[in-house]
Coordinates of N, CA and C in Angstrom, one line a residue:
X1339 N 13.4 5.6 -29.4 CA 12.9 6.9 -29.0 C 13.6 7.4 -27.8
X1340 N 13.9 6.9 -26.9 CA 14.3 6.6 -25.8 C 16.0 7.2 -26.0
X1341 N 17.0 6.8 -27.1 CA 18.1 7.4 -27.0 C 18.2 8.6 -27.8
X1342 N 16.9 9.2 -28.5 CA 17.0 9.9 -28.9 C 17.0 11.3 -28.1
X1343 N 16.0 11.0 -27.5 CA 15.4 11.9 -26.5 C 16.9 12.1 -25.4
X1344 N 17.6 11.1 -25.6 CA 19.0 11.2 -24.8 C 20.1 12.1 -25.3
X1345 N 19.9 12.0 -26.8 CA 21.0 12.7 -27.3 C 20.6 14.2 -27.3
X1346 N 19.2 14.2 -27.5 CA 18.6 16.0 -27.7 C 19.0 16.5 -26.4
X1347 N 19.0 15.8 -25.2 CA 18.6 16.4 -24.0 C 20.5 16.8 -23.6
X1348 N 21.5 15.6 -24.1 CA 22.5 15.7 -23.7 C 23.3 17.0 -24.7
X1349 N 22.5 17.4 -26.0 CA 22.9 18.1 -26.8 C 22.6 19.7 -26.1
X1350 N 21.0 19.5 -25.8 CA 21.0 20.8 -25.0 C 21.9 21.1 -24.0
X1351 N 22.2 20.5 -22.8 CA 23.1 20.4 -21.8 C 24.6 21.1 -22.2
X1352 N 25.5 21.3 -22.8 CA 26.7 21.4 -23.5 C 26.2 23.0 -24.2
X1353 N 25.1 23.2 -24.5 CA 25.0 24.9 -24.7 C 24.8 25.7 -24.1
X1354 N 25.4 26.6 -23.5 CA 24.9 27.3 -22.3 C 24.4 28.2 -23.0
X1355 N 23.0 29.0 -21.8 CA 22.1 29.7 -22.0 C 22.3 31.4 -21.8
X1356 N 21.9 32.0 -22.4 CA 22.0 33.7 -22.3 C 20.8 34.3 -22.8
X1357 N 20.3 35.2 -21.4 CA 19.4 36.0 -21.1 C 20.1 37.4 -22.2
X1358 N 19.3 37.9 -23.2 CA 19.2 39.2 -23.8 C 17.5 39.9 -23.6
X1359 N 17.8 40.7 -23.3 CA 16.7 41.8 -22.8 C 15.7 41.7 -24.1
X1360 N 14.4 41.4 -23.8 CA 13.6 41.3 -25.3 C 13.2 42.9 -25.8
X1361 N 13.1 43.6 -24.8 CA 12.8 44.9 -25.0 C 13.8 45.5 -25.9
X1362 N 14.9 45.5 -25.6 CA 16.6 46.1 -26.4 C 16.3 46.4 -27.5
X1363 N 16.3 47.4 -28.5 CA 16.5 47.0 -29.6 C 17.9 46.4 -30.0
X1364 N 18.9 46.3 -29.8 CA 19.9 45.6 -30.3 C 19.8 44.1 -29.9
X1365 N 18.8 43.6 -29.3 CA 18.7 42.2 -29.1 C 18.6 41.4 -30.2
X1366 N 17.6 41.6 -31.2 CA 17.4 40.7 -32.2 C 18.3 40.6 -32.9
X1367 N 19.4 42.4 -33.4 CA 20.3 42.4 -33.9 C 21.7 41.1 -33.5
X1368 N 21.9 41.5 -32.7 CA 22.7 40.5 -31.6 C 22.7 39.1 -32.0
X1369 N 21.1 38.7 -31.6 CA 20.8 37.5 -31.6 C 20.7 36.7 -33.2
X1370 N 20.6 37.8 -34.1 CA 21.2 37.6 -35.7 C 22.3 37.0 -35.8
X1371 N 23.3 38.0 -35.0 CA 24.8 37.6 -35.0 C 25.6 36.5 -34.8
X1372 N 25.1 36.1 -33.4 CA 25.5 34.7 -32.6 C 24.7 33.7 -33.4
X1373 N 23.4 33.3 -34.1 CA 23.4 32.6 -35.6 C 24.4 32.7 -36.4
X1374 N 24.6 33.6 -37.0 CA 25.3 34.1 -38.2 C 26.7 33.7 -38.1
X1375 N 27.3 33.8 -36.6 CA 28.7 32.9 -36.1 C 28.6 31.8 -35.3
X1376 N 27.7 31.4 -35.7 CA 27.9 30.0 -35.0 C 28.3 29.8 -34.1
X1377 N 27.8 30.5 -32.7 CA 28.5 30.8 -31.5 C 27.3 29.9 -30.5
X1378 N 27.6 29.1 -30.0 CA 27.5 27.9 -29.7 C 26.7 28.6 -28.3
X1379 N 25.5 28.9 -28.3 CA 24.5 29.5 -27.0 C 23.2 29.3 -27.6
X1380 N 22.4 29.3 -26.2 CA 21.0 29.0 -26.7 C 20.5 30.6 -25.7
X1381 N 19.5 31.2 -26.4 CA 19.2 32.3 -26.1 C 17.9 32.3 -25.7
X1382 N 17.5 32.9 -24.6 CA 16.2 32.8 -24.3 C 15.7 34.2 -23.3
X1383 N 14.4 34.7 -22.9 CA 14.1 35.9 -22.9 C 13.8 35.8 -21.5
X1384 N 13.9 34.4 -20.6 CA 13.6 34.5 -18.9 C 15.1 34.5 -18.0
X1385 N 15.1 35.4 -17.7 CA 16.6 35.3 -17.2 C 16.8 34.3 -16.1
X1386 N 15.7 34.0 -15.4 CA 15.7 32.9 -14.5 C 16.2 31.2 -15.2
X1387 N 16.3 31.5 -16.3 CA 16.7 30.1 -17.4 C 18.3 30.0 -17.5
X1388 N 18.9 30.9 -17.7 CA 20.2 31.8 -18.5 C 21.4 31.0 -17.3
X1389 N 22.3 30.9 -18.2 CA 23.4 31.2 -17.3 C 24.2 32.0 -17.0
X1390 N 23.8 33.2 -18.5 CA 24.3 34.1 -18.5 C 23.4 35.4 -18.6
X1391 N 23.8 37.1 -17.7 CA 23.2 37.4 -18.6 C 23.8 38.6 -19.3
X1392 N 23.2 39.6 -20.6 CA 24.0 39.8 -21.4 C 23.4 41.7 -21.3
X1393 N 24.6 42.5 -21.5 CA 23.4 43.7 -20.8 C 24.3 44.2 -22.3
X1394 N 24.0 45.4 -23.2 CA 24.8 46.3 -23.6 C 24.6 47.7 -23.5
X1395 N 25.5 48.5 -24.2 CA 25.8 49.8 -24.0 C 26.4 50.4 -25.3
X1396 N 25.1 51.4 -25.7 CA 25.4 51.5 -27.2 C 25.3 53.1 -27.3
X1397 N 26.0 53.2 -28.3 CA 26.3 54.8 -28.9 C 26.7 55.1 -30.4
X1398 N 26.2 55.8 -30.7 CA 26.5 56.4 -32.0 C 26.9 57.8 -32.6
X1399 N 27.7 58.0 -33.8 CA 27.6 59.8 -34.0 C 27.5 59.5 -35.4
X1400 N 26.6 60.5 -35.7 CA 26.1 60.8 -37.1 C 27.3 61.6 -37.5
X1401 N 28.4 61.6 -37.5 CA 29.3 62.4 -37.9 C 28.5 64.4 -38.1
X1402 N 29.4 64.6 -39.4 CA 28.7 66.1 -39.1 C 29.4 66.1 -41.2
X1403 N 28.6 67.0 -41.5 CA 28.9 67.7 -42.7 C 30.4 68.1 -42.7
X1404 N 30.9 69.3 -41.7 CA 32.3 69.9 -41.6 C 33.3 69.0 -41.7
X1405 N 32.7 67.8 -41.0 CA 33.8 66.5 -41.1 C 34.3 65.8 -42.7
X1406 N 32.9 66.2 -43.2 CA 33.1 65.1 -44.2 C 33.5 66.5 -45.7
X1407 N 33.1 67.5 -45.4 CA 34.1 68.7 -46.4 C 36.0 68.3 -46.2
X1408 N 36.5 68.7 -44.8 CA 37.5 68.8 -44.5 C 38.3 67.5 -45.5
X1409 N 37.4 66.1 -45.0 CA 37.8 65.1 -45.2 C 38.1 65.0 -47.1
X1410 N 36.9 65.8 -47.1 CA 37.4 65.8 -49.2 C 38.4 66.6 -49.3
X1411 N 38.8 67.5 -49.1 CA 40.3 68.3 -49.3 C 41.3 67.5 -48.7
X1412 N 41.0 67.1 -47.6 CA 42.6 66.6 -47.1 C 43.2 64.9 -47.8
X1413 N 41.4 64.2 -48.1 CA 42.0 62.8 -48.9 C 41.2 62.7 -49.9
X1414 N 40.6 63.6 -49.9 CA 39.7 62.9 -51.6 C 38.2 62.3 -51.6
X1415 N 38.3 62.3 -50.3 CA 36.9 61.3 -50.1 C 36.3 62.1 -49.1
X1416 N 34.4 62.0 -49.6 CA 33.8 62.1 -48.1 C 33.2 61.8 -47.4
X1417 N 34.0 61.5 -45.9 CA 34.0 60.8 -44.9 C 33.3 61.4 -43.5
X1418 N 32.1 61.3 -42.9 CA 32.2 62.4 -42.0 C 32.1 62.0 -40.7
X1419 N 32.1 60.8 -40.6 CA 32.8 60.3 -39.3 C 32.1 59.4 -38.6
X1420 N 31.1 59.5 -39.1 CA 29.3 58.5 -38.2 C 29.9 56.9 -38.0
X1421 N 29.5 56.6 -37.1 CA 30.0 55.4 -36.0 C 29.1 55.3 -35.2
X1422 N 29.4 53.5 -34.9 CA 28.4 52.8 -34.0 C 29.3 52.0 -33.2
X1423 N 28.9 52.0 -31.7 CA 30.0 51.4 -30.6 C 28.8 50.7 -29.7
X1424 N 29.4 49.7 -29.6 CA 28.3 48.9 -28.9 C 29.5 47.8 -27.9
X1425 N 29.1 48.0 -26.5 CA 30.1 47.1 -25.6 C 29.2 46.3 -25.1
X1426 N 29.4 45.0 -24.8 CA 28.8 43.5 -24.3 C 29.3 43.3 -22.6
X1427 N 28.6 43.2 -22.1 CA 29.0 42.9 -20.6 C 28.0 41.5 -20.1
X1428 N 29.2 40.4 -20.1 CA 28.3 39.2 -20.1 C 28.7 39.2 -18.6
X1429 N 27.1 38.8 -17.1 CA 27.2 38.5 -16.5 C 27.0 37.0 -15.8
X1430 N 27.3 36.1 -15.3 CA 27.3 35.0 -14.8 C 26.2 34.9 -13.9
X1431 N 24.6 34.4 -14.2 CA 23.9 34.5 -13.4 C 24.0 34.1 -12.0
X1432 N 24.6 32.9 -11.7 CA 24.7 32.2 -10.7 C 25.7 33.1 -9.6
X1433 N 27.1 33.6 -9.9 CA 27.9 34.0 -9.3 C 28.1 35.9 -9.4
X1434 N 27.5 36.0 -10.2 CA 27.0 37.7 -10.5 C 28.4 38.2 -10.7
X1435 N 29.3 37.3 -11.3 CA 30.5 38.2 -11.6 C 30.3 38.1 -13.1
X1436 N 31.1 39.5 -13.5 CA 31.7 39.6 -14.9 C 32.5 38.4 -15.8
X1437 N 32.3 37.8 -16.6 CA 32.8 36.8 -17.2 C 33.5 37.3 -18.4
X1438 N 33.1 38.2 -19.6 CA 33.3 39.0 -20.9 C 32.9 40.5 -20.8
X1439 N 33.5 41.5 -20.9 CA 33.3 42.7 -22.0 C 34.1 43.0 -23.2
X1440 N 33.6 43.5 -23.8 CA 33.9 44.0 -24.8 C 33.3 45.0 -26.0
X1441 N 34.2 45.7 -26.6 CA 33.8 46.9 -27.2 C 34.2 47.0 -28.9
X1442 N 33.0 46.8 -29.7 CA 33.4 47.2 -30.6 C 32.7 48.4 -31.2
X1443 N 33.3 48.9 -32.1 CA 33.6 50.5 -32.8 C 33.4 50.1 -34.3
X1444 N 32.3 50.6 -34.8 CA 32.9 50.7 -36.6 C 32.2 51.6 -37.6
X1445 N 32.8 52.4 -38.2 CA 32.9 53.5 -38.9 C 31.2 53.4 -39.9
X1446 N 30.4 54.1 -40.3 CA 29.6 53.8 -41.3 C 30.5 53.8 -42.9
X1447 N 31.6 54.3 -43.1 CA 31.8 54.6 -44.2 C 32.3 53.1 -44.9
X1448 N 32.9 52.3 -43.8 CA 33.5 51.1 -43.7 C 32.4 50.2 -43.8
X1449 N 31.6 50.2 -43.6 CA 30.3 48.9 -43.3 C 29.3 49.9 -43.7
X1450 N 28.6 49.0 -44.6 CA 27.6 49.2 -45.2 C 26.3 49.2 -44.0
X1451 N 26.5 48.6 -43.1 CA 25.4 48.2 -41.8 C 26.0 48.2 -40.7
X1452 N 26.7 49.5 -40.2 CA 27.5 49.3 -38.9 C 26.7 48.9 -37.4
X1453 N 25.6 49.0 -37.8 CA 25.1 47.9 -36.7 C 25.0 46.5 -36.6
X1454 N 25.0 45.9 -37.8 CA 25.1 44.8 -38.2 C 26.8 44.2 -37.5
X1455 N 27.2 44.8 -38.4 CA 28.7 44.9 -38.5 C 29.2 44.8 -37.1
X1456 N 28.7 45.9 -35.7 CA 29.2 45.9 -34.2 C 28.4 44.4 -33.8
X1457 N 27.3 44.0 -34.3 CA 26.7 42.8 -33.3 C 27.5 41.6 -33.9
X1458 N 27.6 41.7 -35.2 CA 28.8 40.2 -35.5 C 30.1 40.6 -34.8
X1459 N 30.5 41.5 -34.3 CA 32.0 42.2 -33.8 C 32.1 41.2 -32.7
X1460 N 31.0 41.2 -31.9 CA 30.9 41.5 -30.0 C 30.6 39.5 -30.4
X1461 N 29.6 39.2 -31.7 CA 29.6 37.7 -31.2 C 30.9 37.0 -31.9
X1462 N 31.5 37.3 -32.4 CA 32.7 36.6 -32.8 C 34.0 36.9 -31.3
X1463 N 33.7 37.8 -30.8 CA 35.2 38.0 -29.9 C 34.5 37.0 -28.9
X1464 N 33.2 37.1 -28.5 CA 32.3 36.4 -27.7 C 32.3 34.2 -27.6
X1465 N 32.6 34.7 -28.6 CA 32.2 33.2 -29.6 C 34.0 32.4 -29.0
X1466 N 35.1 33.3 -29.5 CA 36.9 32.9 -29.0 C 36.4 32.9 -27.6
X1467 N 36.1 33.8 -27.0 CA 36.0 33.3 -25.3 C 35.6 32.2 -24.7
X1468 N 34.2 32.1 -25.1 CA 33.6 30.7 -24.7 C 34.3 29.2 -25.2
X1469 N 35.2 29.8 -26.1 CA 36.0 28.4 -26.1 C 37.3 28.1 -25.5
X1470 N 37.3 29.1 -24.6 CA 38.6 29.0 -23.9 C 38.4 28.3 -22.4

């Protein structure tokens, strides 16, 4: 019992922890993500726990109709421009400096779930960092 409890404890130890805002709606999305890539963090909602913590900054444009006319005469297709951009600003609890940002961008016509789609973006570039 006794080395088990050693290896859970030593396993926890080796994942560092990130504070996401439970309020966010792009948190659960997020926290989908970093499952979904196997991005080696344990996530929890008391920032007093965290090593990290994780803030974003999100925007969207529903494109426009005119966009997506133009876009049928000039290629054939209609495209009207709607996009989702969501940037990650991972803070270092302890030392309150910047550790990661990043910005990803992606079209709705391109992704069927461009929300989806920006929160695997931000945990895969997320995911190369932490291994460096």
């Amino acid at each position: 019992m006794l080395i088990v409890s050693t290896l859970v404890s030593r396993g926890q130890s080796t994942q560092a922890t990130a504070y996401l805002d439970p309020n966010s709606p792009f948190s659960p999305e997020f926290t989908s993500a970093l499952q979904s890539k196997k991005v080696p963090l344990t996530v929890t909602t008391d920032p007093a726990n965290a090593q990290y913590l994780v803030n974003f900054n999100l925007a969207n444009n529903n494109g426009s109709v005119v966009q997506g006319i133009a876009s049928v005469i000039t290629s054939g297709t209609y495209e009207t421009g709607a996009w989702d951009r969501a940037t990650i600003q991972v803070v270092d609890a302890h030392s309150k400096n910047i550790v990661f940002s990043y910005t990803c961008k992606k079209y709705s016509q391109n992704s069927g779930d461009p929300t989806k789609s920006v929160a695997e973006c931000l945990a895969k570039h997320w995911k190369s960092q932490l291994g460096k």
